[in-house]
Coordinates of N, CA, C and O in Angstrom, one line a residue:
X54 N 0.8 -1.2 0.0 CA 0.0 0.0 0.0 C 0.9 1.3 0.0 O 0.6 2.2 -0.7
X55 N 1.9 1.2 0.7 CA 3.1 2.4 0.8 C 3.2 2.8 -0.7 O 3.1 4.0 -0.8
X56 N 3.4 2.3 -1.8 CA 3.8 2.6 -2.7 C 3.1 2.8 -4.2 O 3.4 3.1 -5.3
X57 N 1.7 2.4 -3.4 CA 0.6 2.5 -4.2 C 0.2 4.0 -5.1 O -0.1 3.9 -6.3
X58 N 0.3 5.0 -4.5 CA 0.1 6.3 -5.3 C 1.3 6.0 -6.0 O 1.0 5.3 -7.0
X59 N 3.0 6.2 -5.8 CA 3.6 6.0 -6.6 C 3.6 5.3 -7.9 O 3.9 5.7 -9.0
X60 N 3.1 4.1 -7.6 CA 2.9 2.9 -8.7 C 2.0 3.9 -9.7 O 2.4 4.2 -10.8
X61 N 1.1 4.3 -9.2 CA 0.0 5.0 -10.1 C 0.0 6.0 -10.8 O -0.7 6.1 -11.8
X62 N 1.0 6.9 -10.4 CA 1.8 8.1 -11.2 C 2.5 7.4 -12.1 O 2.4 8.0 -13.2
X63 N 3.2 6.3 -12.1 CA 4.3 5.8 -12.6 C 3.3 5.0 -14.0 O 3.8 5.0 -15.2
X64 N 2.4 4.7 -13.8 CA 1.3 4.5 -14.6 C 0.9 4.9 -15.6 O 0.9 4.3 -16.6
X65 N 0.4 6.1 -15.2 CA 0.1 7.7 -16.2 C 0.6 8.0 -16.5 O 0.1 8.5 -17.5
X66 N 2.1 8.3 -16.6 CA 3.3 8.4 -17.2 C 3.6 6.9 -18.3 O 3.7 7.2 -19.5
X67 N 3.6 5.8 -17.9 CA 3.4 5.4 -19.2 C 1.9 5.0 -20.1 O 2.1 4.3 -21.2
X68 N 1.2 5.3 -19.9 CA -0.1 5.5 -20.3 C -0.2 6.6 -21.1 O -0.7 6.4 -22.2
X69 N 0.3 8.2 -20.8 CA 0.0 8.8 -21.7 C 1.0 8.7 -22.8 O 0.7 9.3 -23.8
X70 N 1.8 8.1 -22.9 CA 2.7 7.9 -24.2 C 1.8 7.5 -25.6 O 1.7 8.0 -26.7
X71 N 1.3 6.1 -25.0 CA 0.3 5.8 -26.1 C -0.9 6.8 -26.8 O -1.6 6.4 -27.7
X72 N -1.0 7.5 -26.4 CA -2.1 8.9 -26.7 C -1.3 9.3 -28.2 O -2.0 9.5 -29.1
X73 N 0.3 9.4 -28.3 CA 0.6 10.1 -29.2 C 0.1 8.8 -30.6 O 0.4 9.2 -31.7
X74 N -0.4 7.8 -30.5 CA -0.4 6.6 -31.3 C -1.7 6.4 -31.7 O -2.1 5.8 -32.7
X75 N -2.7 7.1 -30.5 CA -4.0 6.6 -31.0 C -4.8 7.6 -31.6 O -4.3 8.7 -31.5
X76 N -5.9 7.5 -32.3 CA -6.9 8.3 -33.0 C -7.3 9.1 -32.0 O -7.9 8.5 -31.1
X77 N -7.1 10.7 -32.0 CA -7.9 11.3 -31.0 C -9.2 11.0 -31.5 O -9.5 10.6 -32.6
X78 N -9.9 11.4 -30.1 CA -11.3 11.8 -30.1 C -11.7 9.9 -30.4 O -12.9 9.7 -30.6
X79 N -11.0 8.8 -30.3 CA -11.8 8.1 -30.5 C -12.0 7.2 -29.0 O -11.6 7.4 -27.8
X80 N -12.7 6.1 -29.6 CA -13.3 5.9 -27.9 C -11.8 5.4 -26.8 O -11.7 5.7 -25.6
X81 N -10.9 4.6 -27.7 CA -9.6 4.0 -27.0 C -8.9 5.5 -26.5 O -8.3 5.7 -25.5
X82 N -9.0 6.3 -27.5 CA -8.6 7.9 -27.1 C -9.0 8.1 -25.5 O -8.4 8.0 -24.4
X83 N -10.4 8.4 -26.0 CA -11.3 8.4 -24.6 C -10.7 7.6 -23.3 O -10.1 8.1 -22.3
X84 N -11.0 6.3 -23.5 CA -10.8 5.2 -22.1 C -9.6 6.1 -22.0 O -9.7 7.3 -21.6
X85 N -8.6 5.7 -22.3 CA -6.9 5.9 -21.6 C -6.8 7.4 -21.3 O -6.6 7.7 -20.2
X86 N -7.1 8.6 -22.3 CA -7.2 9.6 -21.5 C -7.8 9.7 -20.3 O -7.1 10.2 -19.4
X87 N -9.3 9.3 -19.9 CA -9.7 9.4 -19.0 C -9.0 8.6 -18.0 O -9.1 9.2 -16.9
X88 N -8.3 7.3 -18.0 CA -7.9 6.3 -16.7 C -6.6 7.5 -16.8 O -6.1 7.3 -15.7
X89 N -5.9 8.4 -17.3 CA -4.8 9.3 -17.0 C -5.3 10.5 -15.8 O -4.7 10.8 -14.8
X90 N -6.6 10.9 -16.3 CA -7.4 11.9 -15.6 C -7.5 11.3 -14.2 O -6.9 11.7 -13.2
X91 N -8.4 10.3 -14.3 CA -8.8 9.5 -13.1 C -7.5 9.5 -12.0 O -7.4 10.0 -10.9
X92 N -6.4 8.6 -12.9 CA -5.0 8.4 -12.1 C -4.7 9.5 -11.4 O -4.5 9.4 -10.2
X93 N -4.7 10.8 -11.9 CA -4.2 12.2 -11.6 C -4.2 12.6 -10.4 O -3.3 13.1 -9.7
X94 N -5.9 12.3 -10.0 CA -6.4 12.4 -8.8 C -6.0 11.8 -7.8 O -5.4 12.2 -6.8
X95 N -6.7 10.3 -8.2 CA -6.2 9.5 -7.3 C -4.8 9.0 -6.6 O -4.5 8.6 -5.5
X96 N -4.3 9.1 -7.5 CA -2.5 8.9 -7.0 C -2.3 9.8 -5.7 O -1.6 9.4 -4.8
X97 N -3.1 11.5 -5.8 CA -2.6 12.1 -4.1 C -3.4 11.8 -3.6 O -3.2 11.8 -2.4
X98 N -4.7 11.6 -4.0 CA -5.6 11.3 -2.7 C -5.5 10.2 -1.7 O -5.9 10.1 -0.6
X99 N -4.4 9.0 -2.8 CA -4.4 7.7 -2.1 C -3.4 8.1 -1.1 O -3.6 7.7 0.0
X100 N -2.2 8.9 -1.5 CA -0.9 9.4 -0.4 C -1.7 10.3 0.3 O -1.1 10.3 1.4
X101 N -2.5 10.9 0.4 CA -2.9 11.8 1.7 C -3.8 10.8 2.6 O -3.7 10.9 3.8
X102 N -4.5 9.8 1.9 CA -5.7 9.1 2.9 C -4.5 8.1 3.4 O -4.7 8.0 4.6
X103 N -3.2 7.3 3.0 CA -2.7 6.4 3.3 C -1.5 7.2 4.4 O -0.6 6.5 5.0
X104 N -1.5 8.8 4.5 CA -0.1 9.1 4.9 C 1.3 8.3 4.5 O 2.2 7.7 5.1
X105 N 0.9 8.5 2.8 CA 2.4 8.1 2.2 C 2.9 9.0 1.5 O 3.9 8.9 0.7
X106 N 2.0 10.4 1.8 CA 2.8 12.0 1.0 C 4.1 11.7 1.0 O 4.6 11.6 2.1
X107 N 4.9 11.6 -0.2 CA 6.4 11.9 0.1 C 7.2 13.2 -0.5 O 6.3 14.0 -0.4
X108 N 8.0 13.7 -1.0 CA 8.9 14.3 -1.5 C 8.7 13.9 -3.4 O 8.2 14.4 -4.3
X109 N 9.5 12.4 -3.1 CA 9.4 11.6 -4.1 C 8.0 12.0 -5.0 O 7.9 12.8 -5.9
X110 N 7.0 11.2 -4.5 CA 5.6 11.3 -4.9 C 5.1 12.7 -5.6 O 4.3 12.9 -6.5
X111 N 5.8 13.7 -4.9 CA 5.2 14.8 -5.4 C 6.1 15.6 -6.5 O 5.6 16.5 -7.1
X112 N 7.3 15.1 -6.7 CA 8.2 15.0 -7.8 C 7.9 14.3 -9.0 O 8.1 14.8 -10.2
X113 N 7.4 12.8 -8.8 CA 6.7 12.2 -9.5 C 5.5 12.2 -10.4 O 5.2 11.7 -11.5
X114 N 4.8 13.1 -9.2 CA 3.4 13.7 -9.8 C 3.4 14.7 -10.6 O 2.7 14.9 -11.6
X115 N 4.4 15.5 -10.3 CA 4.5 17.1 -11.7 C 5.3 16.3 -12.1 O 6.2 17.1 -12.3
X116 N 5.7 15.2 -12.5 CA 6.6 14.7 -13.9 C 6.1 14.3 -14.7 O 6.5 14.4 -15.9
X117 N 4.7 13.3 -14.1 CA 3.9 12.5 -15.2 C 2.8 13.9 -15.6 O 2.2 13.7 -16.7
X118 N 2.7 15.1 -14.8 CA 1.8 15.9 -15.1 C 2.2 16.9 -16.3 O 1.5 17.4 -17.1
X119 N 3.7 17.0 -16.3 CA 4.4 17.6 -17.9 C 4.4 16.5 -18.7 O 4.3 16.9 -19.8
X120 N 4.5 15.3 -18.5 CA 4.6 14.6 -20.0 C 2.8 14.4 -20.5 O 2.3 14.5 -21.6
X121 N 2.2 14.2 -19.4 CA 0.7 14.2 -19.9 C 0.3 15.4 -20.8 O -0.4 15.2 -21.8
X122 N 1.0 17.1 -20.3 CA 0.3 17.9 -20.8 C 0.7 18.0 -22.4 O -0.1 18.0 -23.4
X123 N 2.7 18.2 -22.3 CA 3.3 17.8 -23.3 C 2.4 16.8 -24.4 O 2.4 17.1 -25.6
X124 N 2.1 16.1 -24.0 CA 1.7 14.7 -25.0 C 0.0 15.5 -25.8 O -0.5 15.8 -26.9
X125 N -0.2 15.5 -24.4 CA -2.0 16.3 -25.3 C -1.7 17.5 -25.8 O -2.0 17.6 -27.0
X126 N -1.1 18.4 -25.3 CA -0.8 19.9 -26.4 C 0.1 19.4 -27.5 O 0.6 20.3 -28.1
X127 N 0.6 17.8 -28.2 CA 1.2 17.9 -29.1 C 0.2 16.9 -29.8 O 0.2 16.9 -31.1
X128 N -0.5 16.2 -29.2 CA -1.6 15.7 -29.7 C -3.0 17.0 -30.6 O -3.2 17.2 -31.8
X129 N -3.6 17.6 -29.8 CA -4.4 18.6 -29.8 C -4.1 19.6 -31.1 O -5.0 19.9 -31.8
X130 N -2.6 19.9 -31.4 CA -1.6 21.0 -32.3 C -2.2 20.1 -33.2 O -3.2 20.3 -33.9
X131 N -1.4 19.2 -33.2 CA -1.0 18.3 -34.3 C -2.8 18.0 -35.0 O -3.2 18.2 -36.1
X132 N -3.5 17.6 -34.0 CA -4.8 17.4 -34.9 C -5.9 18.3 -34.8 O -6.9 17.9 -35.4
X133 N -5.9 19.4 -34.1 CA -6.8 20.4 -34.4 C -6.8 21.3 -35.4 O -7.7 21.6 -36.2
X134 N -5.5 21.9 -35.4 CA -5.0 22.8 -36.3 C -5.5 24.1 -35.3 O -6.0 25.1 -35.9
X135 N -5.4 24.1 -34.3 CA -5.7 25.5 -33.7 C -5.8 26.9 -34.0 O -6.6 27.7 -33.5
X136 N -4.9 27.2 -34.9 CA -5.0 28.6 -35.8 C -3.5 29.3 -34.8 O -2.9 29.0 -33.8
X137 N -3.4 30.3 -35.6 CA -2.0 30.4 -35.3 C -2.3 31.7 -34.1 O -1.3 32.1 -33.4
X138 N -3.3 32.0 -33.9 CA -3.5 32.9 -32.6 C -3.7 32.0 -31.0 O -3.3 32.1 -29.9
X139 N -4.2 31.1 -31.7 CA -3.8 29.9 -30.2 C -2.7 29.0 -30.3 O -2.7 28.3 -29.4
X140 N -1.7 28.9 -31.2 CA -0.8 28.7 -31.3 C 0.3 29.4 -30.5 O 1.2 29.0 -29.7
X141 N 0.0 30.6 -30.8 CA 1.1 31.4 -30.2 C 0.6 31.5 -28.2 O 1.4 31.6 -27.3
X142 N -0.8 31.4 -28.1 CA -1.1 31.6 -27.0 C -0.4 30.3 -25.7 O 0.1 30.4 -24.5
X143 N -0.7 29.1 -26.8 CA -0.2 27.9 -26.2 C 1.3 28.0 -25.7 O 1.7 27.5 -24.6
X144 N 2.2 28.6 -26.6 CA 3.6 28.9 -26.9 C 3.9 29.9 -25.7 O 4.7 29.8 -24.8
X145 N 3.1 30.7 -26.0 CA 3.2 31.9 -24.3 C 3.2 31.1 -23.2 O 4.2 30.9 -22.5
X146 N 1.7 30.4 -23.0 CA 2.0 29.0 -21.6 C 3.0 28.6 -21.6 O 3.7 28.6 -20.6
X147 N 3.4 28.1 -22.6 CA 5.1 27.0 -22.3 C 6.2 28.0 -22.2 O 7.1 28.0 -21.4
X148 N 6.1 28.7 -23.0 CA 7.2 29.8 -21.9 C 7.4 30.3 -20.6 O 8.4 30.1 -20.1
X149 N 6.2 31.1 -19.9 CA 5.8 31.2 -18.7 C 6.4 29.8 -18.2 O 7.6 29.8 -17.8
X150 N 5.8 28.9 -18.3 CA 6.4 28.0 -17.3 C 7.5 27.3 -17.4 O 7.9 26.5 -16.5
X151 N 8.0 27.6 -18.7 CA 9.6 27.0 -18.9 C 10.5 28.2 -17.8 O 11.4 28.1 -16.9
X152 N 9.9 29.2 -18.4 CA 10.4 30.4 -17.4 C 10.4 30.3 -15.6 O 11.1 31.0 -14.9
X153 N 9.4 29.3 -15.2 CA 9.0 29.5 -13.9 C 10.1 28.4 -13.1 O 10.6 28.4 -12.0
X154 N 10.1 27.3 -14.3 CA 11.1 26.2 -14.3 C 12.1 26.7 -13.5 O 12.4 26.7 -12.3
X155 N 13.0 27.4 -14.8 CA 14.4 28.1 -14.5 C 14.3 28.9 -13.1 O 15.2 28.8 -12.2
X156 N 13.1 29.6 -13.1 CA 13.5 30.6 -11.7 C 13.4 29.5 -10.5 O 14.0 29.6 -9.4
X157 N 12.6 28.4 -10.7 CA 12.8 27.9 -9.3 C 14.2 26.7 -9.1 O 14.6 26.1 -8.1
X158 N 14.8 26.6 -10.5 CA 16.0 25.9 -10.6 C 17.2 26.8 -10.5 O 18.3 26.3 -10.5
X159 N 17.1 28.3 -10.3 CA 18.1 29.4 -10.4 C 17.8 29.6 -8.9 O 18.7 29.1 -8.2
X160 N 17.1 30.1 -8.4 CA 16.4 30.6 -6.8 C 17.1 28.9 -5.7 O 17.9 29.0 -4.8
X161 N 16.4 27.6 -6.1 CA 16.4 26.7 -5.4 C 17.2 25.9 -5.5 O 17.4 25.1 -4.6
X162 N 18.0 25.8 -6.8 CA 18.8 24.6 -7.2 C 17.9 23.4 -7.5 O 18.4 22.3 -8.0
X163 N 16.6 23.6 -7.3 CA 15.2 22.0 -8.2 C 14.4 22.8 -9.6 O 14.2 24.0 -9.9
X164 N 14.2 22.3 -9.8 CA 12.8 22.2 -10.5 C 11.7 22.2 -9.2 O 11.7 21.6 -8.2
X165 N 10.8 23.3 -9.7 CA 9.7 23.7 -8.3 C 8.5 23.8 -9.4 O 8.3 24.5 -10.4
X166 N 7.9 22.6 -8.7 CA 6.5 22.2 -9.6 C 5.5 22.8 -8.4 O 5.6 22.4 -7.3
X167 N 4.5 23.7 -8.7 CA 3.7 23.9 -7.3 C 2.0 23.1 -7.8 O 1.3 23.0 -8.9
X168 N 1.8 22.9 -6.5 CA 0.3 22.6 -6.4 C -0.5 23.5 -6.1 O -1.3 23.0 -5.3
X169 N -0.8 24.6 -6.5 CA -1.4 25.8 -6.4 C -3.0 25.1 -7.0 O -3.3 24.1 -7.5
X170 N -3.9 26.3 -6.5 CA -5.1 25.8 -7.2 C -5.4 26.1 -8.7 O -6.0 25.4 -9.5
X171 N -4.9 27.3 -8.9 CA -5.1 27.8 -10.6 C -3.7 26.3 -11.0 O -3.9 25.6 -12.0
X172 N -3.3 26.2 -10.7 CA -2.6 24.7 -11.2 C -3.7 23.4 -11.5 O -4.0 22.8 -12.5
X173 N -4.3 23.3 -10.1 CA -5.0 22.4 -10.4 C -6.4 22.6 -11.4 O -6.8 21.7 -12.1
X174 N -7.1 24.3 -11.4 CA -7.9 24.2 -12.3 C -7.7 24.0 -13.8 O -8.6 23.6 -14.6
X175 N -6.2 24.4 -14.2 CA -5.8 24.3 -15.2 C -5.5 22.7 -14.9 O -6.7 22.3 -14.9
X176 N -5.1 22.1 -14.8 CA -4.9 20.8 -14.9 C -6.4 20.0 -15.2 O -6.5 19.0 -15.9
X177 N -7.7 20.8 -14.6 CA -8.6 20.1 -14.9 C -9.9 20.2 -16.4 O -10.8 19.6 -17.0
X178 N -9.1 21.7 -16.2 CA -9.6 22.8 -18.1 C -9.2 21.9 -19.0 O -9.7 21.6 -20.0
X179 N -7.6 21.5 -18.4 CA -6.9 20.6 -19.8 C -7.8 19.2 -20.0 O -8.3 18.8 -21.1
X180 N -7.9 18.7 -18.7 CA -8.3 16.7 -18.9 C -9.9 17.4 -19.5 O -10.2 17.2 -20.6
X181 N -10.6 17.8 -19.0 CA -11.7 18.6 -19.7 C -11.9 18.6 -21.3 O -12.9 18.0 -21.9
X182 N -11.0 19.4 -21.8 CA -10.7 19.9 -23.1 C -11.1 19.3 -24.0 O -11.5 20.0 -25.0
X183 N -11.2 17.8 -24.2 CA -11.7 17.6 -25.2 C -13.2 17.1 -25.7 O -13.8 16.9 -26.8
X184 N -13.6 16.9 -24.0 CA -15.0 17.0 -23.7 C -15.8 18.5 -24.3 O -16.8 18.5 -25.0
X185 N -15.3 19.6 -24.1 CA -15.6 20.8 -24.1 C -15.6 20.7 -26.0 O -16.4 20.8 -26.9
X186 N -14.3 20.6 -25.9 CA -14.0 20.5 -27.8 C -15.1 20.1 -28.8 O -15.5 20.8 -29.6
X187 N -15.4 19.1 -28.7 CA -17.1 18.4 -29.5 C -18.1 19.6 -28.9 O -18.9 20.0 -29.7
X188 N -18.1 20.1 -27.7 CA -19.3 20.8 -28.0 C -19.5 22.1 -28.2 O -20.7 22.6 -28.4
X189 N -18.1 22.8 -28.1 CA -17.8 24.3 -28.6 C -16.2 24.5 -28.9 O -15.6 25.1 -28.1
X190 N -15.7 24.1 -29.7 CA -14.5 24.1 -30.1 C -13.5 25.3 -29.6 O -12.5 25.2 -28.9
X191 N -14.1 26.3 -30.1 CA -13.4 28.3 -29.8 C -13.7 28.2 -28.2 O -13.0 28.8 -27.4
X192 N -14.8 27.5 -27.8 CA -14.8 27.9 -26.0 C -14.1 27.2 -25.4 O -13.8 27.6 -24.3
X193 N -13.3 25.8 -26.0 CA -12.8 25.3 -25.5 C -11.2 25.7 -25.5 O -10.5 25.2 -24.6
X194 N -10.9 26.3 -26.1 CA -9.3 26.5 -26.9 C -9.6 27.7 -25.5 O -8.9 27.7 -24.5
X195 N -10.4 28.6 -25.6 CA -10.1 30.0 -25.1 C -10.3 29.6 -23.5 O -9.8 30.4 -22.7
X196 N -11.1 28.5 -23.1 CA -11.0 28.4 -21.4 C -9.7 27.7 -21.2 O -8.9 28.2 -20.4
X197 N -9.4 26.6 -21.9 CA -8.3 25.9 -21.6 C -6.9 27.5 -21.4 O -6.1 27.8 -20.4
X198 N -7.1 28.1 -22.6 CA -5.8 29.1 -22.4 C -5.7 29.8 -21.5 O -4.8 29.8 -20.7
X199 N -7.0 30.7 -21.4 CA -6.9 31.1 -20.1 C -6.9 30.9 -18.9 O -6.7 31.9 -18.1
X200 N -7.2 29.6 -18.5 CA -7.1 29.4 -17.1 C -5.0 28.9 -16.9 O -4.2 29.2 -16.0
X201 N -4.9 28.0 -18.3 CA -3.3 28.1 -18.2 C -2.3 29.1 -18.0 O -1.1 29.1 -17.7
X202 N -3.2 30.2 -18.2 CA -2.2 31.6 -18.1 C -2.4 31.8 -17.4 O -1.3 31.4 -16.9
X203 N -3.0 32.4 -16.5 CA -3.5 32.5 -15.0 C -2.3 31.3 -14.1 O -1.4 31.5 -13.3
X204 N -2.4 30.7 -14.4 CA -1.8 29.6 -13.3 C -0.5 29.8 -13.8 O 0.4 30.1 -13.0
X205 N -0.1 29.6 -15.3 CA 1.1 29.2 -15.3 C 2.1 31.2 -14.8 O 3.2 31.1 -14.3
X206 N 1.4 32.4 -15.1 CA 1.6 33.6 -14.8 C 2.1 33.6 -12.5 O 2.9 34.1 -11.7
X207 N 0.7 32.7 -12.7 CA 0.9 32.9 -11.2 C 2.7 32.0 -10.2 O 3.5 32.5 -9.4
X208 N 2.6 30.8 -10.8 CA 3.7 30.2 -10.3 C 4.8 30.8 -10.8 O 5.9 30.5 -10.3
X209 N 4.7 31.6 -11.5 CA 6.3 32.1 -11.7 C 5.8 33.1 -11.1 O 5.8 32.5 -10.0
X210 N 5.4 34.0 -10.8 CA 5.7 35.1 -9.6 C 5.9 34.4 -8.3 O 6.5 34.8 -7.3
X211 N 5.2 33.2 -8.4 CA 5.4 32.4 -6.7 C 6.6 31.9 -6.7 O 7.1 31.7 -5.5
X212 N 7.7 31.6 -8.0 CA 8.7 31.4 -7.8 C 10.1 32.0 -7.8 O 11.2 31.7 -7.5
X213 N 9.3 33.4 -8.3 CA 10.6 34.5 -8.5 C 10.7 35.1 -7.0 O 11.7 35.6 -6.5
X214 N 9.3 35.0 -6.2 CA 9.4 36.1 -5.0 C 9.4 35.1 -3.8 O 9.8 35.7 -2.8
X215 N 9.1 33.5 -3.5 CA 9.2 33.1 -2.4 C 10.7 32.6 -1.9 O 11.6 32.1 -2.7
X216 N 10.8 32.8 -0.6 CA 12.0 32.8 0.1 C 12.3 31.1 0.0 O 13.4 30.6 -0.2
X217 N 11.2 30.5 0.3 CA 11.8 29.2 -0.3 C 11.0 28.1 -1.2 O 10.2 28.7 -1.8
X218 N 11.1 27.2 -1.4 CA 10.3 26.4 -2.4 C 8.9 25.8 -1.2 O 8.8 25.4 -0.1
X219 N 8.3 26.0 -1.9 CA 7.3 24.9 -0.9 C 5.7 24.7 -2.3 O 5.1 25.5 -3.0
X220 N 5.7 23.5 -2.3 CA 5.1 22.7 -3.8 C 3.8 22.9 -3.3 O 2.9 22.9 -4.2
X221 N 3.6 23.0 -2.0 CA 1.6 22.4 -1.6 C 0.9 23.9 -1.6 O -0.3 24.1 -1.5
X222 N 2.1 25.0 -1.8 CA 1.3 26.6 -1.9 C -0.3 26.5 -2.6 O -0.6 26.0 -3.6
X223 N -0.9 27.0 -1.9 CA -2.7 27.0 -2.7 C -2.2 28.2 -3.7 O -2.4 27.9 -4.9
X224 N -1.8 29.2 -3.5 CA -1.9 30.2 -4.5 C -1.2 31.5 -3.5 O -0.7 31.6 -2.4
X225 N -1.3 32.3 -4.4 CA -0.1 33.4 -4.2 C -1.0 34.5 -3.0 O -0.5 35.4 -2.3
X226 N -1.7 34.2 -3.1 CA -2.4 35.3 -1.9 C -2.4 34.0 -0.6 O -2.7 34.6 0.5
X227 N -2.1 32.7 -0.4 CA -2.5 32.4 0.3 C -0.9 31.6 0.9 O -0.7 30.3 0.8
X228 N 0.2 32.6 1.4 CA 1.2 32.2 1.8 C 1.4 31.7 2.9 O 2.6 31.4 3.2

């Protein structure tokens, strides 16, 4: 049981690889996206209900959580065709947080992944997204972006200005 959230991150991580292989939007799309979503959750909920929160775990969790996003924003590019105004907007997110990367790898000597809440809503705009997509395409591109900006905007100021790393921050007003 100790190692059970771990196992399950370690999961989603390889689970979302196959995403780059299958037909979006179709049902096998579906299932495995969703058991990625599902995992997402459950992986900390099992370490908080089991007290097996680790260091590890929570390193593990923003790692499978960049290759997931990585995988679907190159999935999404690649078969939407987004238009080059959400292109660039997407491109802005990964800057910001390539940017947020560095300051907490310049400031802390790690990579400082936070669990902020505009993290987590963006994390759930994304697993969302393609739900949204079948039923308003433009509302979905423009909620998914903006809540990523928002979040990804906010962790780099949480990373340029806090004295030290701490990953479980709710958000920047709530230090």
């Amino acid at each position: 049981m100790k190692y059970l959230p771990d196992f399950i991150t370690v999961l989603r991580m390889l689970c979302s690889v196959p995403l780059l292989f299958i037909e979006p939007f179709s049902v096998h799309f579906f299932i495995l996206y969703t058991f990625c979503g599902i995992s997402d959750v459950l992986d900390g909920f099992l370490a908080r209900k089991t007290g097996t929160v680790t260091r590890t775990g929570q390193i593990l969790d923003s790692t499978a959580d960049v290759i997931f996003f990585v995988i679907v924003v190159i999935v999404y590019v690649r078969t939407l065709s987004p238009g080059v105004v959400f292109i660039a907007w997407i491109a802005a997110v990964c800057i910001l947080r390539t940017a947020s990367l560095i300051a907490g790898l310049v400031r802390f000597k790690e990579f400082v992944f936070l669990h902020t809440y505009a993290n987590k809503a963006a994390g759930f705009t994304l697993f969302c997204f393609p739900f949204l997509y079948i039923l308003s395409p433009g509302a979905a591109f423009i909620a998914a972006c903006s809540i990523a900006s928002v979040s990804a905007a906010e962790e780099l100021i949480i990373n340029l200005t806090s004295q030290k790393p701490d990953r479980d921050i709710k958000s920047i007003f709530k230090r």
